Coordinates of C-alpha atoms in Angstrom, one line a residue:
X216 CA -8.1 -3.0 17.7
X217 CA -11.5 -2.1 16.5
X218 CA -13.1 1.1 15.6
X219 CA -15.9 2.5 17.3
X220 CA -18.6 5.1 17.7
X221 CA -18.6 6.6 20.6
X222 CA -17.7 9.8 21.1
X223 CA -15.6 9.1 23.9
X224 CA -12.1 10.2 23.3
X225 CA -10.1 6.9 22.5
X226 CA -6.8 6.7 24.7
X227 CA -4.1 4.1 23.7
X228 CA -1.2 2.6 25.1
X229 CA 2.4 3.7 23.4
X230 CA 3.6 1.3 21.3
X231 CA 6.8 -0.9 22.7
X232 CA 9.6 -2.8 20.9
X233 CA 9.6 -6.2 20.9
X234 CA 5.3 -6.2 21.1
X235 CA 3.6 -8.8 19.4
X236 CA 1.7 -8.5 16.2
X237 CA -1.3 -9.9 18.4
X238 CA -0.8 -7.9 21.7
X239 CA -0.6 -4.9 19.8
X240 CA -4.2 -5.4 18.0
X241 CA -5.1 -6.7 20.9
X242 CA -4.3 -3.8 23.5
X243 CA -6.1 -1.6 20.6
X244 CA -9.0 -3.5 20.8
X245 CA -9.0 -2.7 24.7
X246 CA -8.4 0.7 24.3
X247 CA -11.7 0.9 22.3
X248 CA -14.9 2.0 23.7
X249 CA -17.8 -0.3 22.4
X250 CA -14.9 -2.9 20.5
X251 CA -16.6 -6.0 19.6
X252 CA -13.7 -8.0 18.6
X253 CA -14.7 -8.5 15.0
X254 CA -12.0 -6.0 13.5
X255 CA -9.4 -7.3 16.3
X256 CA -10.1 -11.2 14.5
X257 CA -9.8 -10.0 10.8
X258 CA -6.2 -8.4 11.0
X259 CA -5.0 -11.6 13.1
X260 CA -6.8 -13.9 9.9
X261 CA -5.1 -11.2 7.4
X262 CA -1.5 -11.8 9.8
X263 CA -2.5 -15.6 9.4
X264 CA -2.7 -15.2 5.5
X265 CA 0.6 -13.4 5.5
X266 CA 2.7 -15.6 7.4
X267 CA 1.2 -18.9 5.4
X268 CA 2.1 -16.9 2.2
X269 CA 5.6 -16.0 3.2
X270 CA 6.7 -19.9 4.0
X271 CA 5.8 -20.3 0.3
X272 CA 7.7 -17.4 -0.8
X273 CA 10.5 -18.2 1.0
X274 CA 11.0 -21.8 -0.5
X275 CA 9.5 -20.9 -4.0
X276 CA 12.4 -22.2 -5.7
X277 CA 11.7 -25.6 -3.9
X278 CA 8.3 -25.8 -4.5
X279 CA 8.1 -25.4 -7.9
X280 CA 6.2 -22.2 -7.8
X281 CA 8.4 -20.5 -10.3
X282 CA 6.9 -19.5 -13.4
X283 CA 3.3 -18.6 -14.8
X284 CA 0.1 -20.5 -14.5
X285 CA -0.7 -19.9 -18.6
X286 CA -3.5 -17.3 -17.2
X287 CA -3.9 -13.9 -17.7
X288 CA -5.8 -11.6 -15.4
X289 CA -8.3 -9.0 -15.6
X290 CA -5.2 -7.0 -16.1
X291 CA -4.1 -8.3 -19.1
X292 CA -1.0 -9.3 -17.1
X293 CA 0.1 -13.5 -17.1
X294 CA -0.5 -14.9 -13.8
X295 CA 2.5 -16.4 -11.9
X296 CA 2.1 -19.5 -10.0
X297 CA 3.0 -17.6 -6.7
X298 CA 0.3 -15.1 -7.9
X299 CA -2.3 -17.2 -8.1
X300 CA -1.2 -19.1 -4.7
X301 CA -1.5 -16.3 -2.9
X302 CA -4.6 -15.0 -4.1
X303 CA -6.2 -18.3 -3.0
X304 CA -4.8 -18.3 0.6
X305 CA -6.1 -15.0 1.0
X306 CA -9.6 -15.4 -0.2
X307 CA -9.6 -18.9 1.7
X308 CA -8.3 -16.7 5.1
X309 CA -10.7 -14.0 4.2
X310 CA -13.7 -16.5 3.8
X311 CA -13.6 -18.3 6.9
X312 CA -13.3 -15.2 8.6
X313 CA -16.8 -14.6 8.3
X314 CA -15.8 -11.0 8.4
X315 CA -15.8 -10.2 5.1
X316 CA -19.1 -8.6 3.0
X317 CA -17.0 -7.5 0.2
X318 CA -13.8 -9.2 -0.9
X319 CA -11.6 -7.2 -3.7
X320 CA -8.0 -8.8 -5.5
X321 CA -5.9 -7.7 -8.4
X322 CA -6.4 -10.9 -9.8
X323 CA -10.3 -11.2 -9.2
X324 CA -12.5 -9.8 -12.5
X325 CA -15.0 -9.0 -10.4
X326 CA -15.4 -8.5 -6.5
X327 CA -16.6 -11.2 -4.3
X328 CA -19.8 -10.5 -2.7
X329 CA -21.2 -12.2 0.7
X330 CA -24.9 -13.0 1.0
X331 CA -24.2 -12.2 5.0
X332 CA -24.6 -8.8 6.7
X333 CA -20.5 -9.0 7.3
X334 CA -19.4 -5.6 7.8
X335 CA -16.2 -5.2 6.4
X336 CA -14.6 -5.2 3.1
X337 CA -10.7 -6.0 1.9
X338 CA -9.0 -4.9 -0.8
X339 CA -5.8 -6.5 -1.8
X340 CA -2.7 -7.3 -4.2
X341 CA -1.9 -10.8 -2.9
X342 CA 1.7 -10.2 -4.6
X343 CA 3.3 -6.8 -5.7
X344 CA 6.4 -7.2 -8.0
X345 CA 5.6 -10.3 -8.8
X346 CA 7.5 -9.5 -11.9
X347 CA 10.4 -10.0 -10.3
X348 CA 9.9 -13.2 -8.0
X349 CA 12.3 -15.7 -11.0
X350 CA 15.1 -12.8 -10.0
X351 CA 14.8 -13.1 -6.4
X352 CA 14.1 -9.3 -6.4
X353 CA 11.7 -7.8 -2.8
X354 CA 8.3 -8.7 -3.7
X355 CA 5.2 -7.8 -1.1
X356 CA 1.4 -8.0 -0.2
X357 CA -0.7 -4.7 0.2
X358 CA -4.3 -4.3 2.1
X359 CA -6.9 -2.0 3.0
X360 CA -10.1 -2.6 5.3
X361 CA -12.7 -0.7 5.3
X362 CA -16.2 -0.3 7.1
X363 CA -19.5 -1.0 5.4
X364 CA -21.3 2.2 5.6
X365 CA -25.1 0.1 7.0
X366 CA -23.9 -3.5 7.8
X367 CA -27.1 -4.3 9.6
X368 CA -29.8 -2.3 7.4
X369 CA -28.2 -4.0 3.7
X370 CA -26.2 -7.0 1.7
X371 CA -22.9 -6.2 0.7
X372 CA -22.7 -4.8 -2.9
X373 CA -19.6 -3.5 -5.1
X374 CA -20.4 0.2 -3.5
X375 CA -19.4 -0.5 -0.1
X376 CA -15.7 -1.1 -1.7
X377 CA -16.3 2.1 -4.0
X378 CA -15.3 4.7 -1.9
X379 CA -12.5 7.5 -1.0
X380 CA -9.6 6.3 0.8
X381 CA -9.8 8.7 3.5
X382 CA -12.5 6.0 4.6
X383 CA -9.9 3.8 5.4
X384 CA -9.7 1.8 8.9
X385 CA -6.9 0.0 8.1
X386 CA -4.2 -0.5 5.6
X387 CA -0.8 -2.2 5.6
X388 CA 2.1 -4.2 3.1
X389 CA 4.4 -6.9 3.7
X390 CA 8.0 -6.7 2.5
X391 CA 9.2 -10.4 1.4
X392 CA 12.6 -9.3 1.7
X393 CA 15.8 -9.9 3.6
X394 CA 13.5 -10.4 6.8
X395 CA 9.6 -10.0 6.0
X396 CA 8.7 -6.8 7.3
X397 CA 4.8 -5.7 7.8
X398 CA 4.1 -2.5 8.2
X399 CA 0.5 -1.6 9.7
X400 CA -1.8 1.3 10.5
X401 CA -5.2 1.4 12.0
X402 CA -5.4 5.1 12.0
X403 CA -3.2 5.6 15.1
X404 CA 0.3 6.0 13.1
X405 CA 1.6 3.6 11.1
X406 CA 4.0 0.6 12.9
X407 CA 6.8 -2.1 11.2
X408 CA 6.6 -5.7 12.6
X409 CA 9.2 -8.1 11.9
X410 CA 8.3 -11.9 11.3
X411 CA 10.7 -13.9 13.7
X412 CA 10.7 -17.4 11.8
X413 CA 11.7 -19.4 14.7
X414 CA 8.4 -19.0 16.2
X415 CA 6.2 -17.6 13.7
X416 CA 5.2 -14.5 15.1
X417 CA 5.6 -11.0 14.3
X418 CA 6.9 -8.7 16.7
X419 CA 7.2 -4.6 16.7
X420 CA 10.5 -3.7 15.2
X421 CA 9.4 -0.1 14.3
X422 CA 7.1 2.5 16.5
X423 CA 5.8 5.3 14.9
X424 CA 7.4 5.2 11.6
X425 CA 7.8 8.8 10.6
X426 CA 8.8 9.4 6.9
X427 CA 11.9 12.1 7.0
X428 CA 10.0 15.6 5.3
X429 CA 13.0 15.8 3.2
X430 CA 15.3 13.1 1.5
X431 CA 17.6 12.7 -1.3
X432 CA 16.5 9.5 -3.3
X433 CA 14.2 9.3 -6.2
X434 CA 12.7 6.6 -7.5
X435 CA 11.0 6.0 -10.9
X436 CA 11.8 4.4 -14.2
X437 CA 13.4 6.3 -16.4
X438 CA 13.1 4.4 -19.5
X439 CA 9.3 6.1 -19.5
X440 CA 10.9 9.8 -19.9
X441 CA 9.9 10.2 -23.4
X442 CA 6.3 9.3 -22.5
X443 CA 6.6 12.0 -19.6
X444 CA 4.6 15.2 -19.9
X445 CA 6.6 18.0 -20.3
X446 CA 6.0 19.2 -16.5
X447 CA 7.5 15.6 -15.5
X448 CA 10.6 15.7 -17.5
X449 CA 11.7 19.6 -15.9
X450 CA 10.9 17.5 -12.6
X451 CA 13.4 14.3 -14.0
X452 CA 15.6 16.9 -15.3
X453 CA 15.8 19.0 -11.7
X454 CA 16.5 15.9 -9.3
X455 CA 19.1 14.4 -11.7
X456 CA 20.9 17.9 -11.3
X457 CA 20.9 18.6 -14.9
X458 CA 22.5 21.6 -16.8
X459 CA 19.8 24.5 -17.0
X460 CA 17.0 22.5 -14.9
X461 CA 14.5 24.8 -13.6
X462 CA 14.0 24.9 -9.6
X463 CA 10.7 24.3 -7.6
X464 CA 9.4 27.5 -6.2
X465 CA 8.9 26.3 -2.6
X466 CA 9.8 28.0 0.0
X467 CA 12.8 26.6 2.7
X468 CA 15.4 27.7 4.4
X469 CA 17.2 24.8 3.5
X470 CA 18.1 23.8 -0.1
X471 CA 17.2 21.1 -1.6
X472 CA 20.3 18.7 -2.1
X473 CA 20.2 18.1 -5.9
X474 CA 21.6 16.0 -7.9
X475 CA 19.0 12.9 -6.0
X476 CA 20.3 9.4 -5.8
X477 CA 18.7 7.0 -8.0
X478 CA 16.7 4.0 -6.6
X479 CA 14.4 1.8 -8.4
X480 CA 13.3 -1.8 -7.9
X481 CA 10.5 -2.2 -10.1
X482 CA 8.6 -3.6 -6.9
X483 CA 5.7 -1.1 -5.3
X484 CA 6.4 -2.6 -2.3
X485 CA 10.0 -2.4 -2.1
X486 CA 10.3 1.3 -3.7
X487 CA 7.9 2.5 -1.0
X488 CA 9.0 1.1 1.9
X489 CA 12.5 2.4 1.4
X490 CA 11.0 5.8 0.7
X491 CA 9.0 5.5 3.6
X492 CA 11.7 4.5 6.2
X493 CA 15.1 6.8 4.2
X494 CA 12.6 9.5 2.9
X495 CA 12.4 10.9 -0.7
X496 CA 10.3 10.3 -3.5
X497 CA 8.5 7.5 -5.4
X498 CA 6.6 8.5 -9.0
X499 CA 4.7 6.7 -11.1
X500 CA 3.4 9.4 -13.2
X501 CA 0.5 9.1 -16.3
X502 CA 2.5 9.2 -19.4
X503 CA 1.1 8.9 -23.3
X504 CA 0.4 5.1 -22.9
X505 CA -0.9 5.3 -19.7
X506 CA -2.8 8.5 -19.5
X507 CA -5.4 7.4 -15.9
X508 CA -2.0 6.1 -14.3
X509 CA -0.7 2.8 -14.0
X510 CA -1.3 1.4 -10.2
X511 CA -4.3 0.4 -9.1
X512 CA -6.2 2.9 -6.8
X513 CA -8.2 0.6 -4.1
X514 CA -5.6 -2.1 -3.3
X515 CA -2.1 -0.2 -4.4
X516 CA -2.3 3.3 -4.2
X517 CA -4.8 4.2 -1.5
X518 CA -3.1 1.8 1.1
X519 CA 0.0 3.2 0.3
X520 CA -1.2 6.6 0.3
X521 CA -3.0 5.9 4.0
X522 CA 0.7 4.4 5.9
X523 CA 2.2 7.8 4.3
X524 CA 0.4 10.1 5.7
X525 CA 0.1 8.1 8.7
X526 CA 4.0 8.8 8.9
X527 CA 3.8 12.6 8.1
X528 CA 4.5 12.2 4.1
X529 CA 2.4 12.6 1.0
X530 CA 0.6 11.0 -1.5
X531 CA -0.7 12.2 -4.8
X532 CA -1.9 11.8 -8.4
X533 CA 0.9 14.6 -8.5
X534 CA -1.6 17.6 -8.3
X535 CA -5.0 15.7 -6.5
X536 CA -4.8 14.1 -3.0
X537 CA -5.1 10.1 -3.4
X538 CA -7.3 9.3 -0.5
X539 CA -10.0 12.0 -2.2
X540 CA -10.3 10.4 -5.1
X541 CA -14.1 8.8 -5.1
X542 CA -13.5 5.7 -7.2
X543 CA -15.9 4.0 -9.9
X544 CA -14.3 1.2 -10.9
X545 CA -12.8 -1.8 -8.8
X546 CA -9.5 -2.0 -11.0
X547 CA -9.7 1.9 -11.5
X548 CA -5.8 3.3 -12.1
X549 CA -4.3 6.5 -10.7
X550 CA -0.7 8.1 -11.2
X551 CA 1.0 7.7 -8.2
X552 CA 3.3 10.3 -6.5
X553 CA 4.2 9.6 -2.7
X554 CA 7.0 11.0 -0.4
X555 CA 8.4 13.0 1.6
X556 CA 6.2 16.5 2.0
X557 CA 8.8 18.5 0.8
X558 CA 9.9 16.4 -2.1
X559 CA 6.2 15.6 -2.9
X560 CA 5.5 19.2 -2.9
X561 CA 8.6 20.5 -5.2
X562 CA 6.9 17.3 -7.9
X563 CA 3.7 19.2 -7.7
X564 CA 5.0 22.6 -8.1
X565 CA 6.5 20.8 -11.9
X566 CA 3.2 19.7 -12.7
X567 CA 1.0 22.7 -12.0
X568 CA 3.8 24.4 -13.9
X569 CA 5.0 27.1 -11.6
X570 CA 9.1 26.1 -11.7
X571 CA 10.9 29.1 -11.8

């Protein structure tokens, strides 16, 4: 799977069950006019990374990665032992690549920078929720690739990674859960692979992933409503059904079923890929202590954002599309609001203030 050029209208095969991780890039990379291979070899390192990364997560308890290192990152957030593991395996994956002009991690200060011509750049949270890995709780890893804009004319520098996520090639998340789920896109819809452990190897599980336009589960933490804006609390007040909540003004022929259920992990990964697969909504609105957002534009939000709308939902700073936003900072926050188009929509009628 590689992108390409030409102008030459690029045909690919339908996606089938039971596919390999590999034979899926691979049969991409085929059905790509002028394909080197080079973007074909970088997901199949990042798939590397991800499977080496799930043994340890799966025997953390065992291995004595429980607990924190002692650090704290750029985030001001302490660094867990799994953290910090799987930060390494995925520079160390990314590296020997030879791929990569610009490498970018939640738990990097700065960016790492190639003195090659390599012409792509990742972007990454080696481990999402890692909050809850002591609790056994979903945790997950989340990616984006993009294209240096003049590979062969200049050295990599922090502005090739500095740009809108509509520039995306590729983007994707792994689910640590019951079974390790990765969910991919490469621009051609976005596709869930399931890690058989017997034989190491991911296989296709889920075709064409479409997120249902409607659904009837929020997800968000409540114990931030009194931080809320105003616009945000009518919207918490509305999906919980409450007495004398005003309604979104959007227009359907089919009501919306309020009250919505409740369902919050605490883990990006795990709240999204539910809302992905059931439909709904995931918020992670600014409130008074976090007035840019919370989540991380380049290697949280925009991935996210790109598999969404890959599957027909939404993504939003609740009033701005995410993959516009033109980024300045390599650890640059964003409010997050991403859905179902309906239910996305009704959130951004609350904020622009137009409930009726």
């Amino acid at each position: 799977m590689a992108e390409s050029n030409s102008s030459i209208p690029v045909r690919r095969p339908a996606p089938v069950v039971g596919t390999t991780l590999r034979e899926h890039v691979l049969a991409g990379m085929h059905a790509a006019p002028g394909a080197t291979g080079d973007f074909t070899s970088l997901l199949n390192h990042i798939s590397l990374a991800i499977r080496i990364i799930n043994t340890r997560v799966r025997a953390v308890g065992l291995a004595d990665m429980l607990g924190y290192t002692g650090e704290t990152n750029i985030q001001g957030e302490e660094v867990q032992k799994l953290d910090a593991f799987a930060n390494e395996v995925l520079l160390n994956v990314l590296d020997r690549s030879g791929f990569c002009g610009v490498v970018g991690s939640e738990e990097l200060d700065e960016a790492q920078i190639a003195e090659t011509h390599a012409k792509y750049v990742v972007l990454f949270d080696p481990l999402d929720g890692s909050s809850n890995i002591d609790t056994n709780v979903g945790i997950g890893t989340i990616f984006a690739v993009l294209r240096r804009t003049e590979p062969k004319l200049s050295r990599p520098s922090l502005d090739d990674a500095l740009r809108p996520g509509r520039q995306i090639l590729a983007a994707g998340y792994v689910l640590y859960g019951p079974s390790t789920v990765f969910v991919l896109s490469t621009g051609h819809g976005a596709h869930a692979f399931t890690l058989d452990p017997s034989i190491g190897e991911f296989f296709l599980s889920q075709p064409d992933i479409r997120c249902p336009r409607r659904g009837t589960c929020f997800s968000v933490n409540e114990g931030y409503f009194s931080r809320w804006s105003p616009e945000v609390q009518a919207w918490a007040r509305w999906v919980k059904a409450e007495k004398g909540a005003a309604a979104p003004p959007i227009a359907s022929a089919e009501p919306f079923k309020v009250p919505y259920s409740s369902r919050y992990v605490g883990s990006l990964v795990a709240d999204a890929h539910r809302t992905l697969i059931k439909g709904g909504i995931f918020a992670y609105p600014a409130d008074t202590q976090h007035t840019g957002g919370k989540l991380r534009l380049l290697y949280e939000a925009n991935p996210m954002a790109f598999l969404f709308e890959q599957a027909g939902g939404l993504a939003t700073t609740g009033k701005d599309r995410i993959l516009d936003i033109v980024p300045t900072a390599l650890h640059q926050r964003t409010p997050l609001v991403l859905g179902s188009k309906d239910d996305v929509t009704a959130f951004q009628q609350f904020v622009d203030g137009s409930p009726t």
